[in-house]
Amino acid sequence: MSTFAVLAEPNRRLLLDALREGARTVNMLVDAIGLSQPAVSKHLRILREAGLVTVRPEGQRRWYEVDAAPLADLDAWLEPYRALWADRLDRLEVHLDG
């Protein structure tokens, strides 16, 4: 599944947002975003398979963390759109100032 397809699901974006703050366990993620444990585990599996999340076992716990490397493709795809919006905002600024 592509990074775009994985991130199209809102709950996966919520999980990434929660993990952006630092490593968390499944139970911590359940508390943070309010999904059931099975749902969080399912979404984490998909995020892991897409390379967006890594897991680090520590005793009985598994800590999940964001791996931002696959997001570079998304960032590269968005770059031309940023330039488009920047140009439009610059023209709006000139219009409003003039």
PDB file of C-alpha atoms in Angstrom:
ATOM      1  CA  MET A   1       0.000   0.000   0.000  1.00  0.00           C
ATOM      2  CA  SER A   2       1.372   3.433  -0.871  1.00  0.00           C
ATOM      3  CA  THR A   3       2.100   6.098   1.702  1.00  0.00           C
ATOM      4  CA  PHE A   4      -0.775   8.130   0.257  1.00  0.00           C
ATOM      5  CA  ALA A   5      -3.249   5.268   0.639  1.00  0.00           C
ATOM      6  CA  VAL A   6      -2.107   4.557   4.191  1.00  0.00           C
ATOM      7  CA  LEU A   7      -2.439   8.208   5.209  1.00  0.00           C
ATOM      8  CA  ALA A   8      -5.862   8.548   3.580  1.00  0.00           C
ATOM      9  CA  GLU A   9      -7.352   6.875   6.682  1.00  0.00           C
ATOM     10  CA  PRO A  10      -7.980   9.535   9.371  1.00  0.00           C
ATOM     11  CA  ASN A  11      -7.275   7.255  12.347  1.00  0.00           C
ATOM     12  CA  ARG A  12      -3.821   6.455  10.991  1.00  0.00           C
ATOM     13  CA  ARG A  13      -3.082  10.167  10.775  1.00  0.00           C
ATOM     14  CA  LEU A  14      -4.236  10.516  14.392  1.00  0.00           C
ATOM     15  CA  LEU A  15      -1.854   7.744  15.404  1.00  0.00           C
ATOM     16  CA  LEU A  16       1.039   9.420  13.599  1.00  0.00           C
ATOM     17  CA  ASP A  17       0.159  12.717  15.266  1.00  0.00           C
ATOM     18  CA  ALA A  18       0.242  11.030  18.682  1.00  0.00           C
ATOM     19  CA  LEU A  19       3.537   9.297  17.884  1.00  0.00           C
ATOM     20  CA  ARG A  20       5.071  12.538  16.666  1.00  0.00           C
ATOM     21  CA  GLU A  21       5.263  13.548  20.323  1.00  0.00           C
ATOM     22  CA  GLY A  22       7.411  10.489  21.110  1.00  0.00           C
ATOM     23  CA  ALA A  23       7.386   6.718  21.465  1.00  0.00           C
ATOM     24  CA  ARG A  24       4.225   5.182  22.904  1.00  0.00           C
ATOM     25  CA  THR A  25       2.789   1.777  23.686  1.00  0.00           C
ATOM     26  CA  VAL A  26      -0.488   0.502  22.237  1.00  0.00           C
ATOM     27  CA  ASN A  27      -2.305   1.248  25.507  1.00  0.00           C
ATOM     28  CA  MET A  28      -0.956   4.785  25.558  1.00  0.00           C
ATOM     29  CA  LEU A  29      -2.213   5.242  21.985  1.00  0.00           C
ATOM     30  CA  VAL A  30      -5.633   3.809  22.904  1.00  0.00           C
ATOM     31  CA  ASP A  31      -5.880   6.429  25.654  1.00  0.00           C
ATOM     32  CA  ALA A  32      -4.575   9.213  23.411  1.00  0.00           C
ATOM     33  CA  ILE A  33      -6.939   8.768  20.472  1.00  0.00           C
ATOM     34  CA  GLY A  34      -9.878   6.840  21.920  1.00  0.00           C
ATOM     35  CA  LEU A  35      -9.934   3.849  19.590  1.00  0.00           C
ATOM     36  CA  SER A  36     -10.219   0.272  20.801  1.00  0.00           C
ATOM     37  CA  GLN A  37      -7.034  -1.725  21.334  1.00  0.00           C
ATOM     38  CA  PRO A  38      -7.768  -4.038  18.361  1.00  0.00           C
ATOM     39  CA  ALA A  39      -8.356  -1.024  16.090  1.00  0.00           C
ATOM     40  CA  VAL A  40      -5.125   0.670  17.201  1.00  0.00           C
ATOM     41  CA  SER A  41      -3.195  -2.563  16.678  1.00  0.00           C
ATOM     42  CA  LYS A  42      -4.677  -2.998  13.193  1.00  0.00           C
ATOM     43  CA  HIS A  43      -3.756   0.531  12.156  1.00  0.00           C
ATOM     44  CA  LEU A  44      -0.268   0.209  13.665  1.00  0.00           C
ATOM     45  CA  ARG A  45       0.301  -2.970  11.635  1.00  0.00           C
ATOM     46  CA  ILE A  46      -0.591  -1.106   8.444  1.00  0.00           C
ATOM     47  CA  LEU A  47       1.614   1.840   9.402  1.00  0.00           C
ATOM     48  CA  ARG A  48       4.497  -0.580  10.142  1.00  0.00           C
ATOM     49  CA  GLU A  49       4.037  -2.375   6.818  1.00  0.00           C
ATOM     50  CA  ALA A  50       4.184   1.011   5.055  1.00  0.00           C
ATOM     51  CA  GLY A  51       7.399   1.849   6.907  1.00  0.00           C
ATOM     52  CA  LEU A  52       5.861   4.842   8.692  1.00  0.00           C
ATOM     53  CA  VAL A  53       6.158   3.343  12.169  1.00  0.00           C
ATOM     54  CA  THR A  54       8.823   1.222  13.839  1.00  0.00           C
ATOM     55  CA  VAL A  55       8.406  -0.998  16.880  1.00  0.00           C
ATOM     56  CA  ARG A  56      10.960  -1.482  19.651  1.00  0.00           C
ATOM     57  CA  PRO A  57      10.375  -4.336  22.087  1.00  0.00           C
ATOM     58  CA  GLU A  58      11.316  -3.568  25.675  1.00  0.00           C
ATOM     59  CA  GLY A  59      10.478  -6.359  28.108  1.00  0.00           C
ATOM     60  CA  GLN A  60       6.737  -6.998  27.931  1.00  0.00           C
ATOM     61  CA  ARG A  61       6.072  -3.707  26.139  1.00  0.00           C
ATOM     62  CA  ARG A  62       6.356  -2.685  22.533  1.00  0.00           C
ATOM     63  CA  TRP A  63       7.156   0.946  21.873  1.00  0.00           C
ATOM     64  CA  TYR A  64       6.004   2.468  18.595  1.00  0.00           C
ATOM     65  CA  GLU A  65       7.757   5.413  16.960  1.00  0.00           C
ATOM     66  CA  VAL A  66       7.363   7.418  13.745  1.00  0.00           C
ATOM     67  CA  ASP A  67       9.828   6.754  10.936  1.00  0.00           C
ATOM     68  CA  ALA A  68       9.598   9.909   8.849  1.00  0.00           C
ATOM     69  CA  ALA A  69      11.670   8.608   5.919  1.00  0.00           C
ATOM     70  CA  PRO A  70       8.658   7.503   3.812  1.00  0.00           C
ATOM     71  CA  LEU A  71       7.132  10.941   4.295  1.00  0.00           C
ATOM     72  CA  ALA A  72       9.902  12.379   2.098  1.00  0.00           C
ATOM     73  CA  ASP A  73       8.041  11.108  -0.990  1.00  0.00           C
ATOM     74  CA  LEU A  74       4.894  12.851   0.197  1.00  0.00           C
ATOM     75  CA  ASP A  75       6.846  16.028   0.900  1.00  0.00           C
ATOM     76  CA  ALA A  76       8.387  15.937  -2.584  1.00  0.00           C
ATOM     77  CA  TRP A  77       4.961  15.480  -4.151  1.00  0.00           C
ATOM     78  CA  LEU A  78       3.561  18.444  -2.191  1.00  0.00           C
ATOM     79  CA  GLU A  79       6.434  20.812  -3.034  1.00  0.00           C
ATOM     80  CA  PRO A  80       4.993  22.137  -6.334  1.00  0.00           C
ATOM     81  CA  TYR A  81       1.693  22.812  -4.585  1.00  0.00           C
ATOM     82  CA  ARG A  82       3.446  24.799  -1.875  1.00  0.00           C
ATOM     83  CA  ALA A  83       5.010  26.949  -4.576  1.00  0.00           C
ATOM     84  CA  LEU A  84       1.605  27.391  -6.197  1.00  0.00           C
ATOM     85  CA  TRP A  85       0.052  28.538  -2.917  1.00  0.00           C
ATOM     86  CA  ALA A  86       2.995  30.792  -2.081  1.00  0.00           C
ATOM     87  CA  ASP A  87       2.619  32.510  -5.457  1.00  0.00           C
ATOM     88  CA  ARG A  88      -1.108  33.000  -4.920  1.00  0.00           C
ATOM     89  CA  LEU A  89      -0.599  34.344  -1.421  1.00  0.00           C
ATOM     90  CA  ASP A  90       2.055  36.757  -2.709  1.00  0.00           C
ATOM     91  CA  ARG A  91      -0.364  38.040  -5.342  1.00  0.00           C
ATOM     92  CA  LEU A  92      -3.093  38.404  -2.719  1.00  0.00           C
ATOM     93  CA  GLU A  93      -0.731  40.382  -0.521  1.00  0.00           C
ATOM     94  CA  VAL A  94       0.127  42.737  -3.413  1.00  0.00           C
ATOM     95  CA  HIS A  95      -3.566  43.158  -4.182  1.00  0.00           C
ATOM     96  CA  LEU A  96      -4.449  43.942  -0.568  1.00  0.00           C
ATOM     97  CA  ASP A  97      -1.536  46.368  -0.145  1.00  0.00           C
ATOM     98  CA  GLY A  98      -2.232  48.148  -3.425  1.00  0.00           C
TER      99      GLY A  98
END
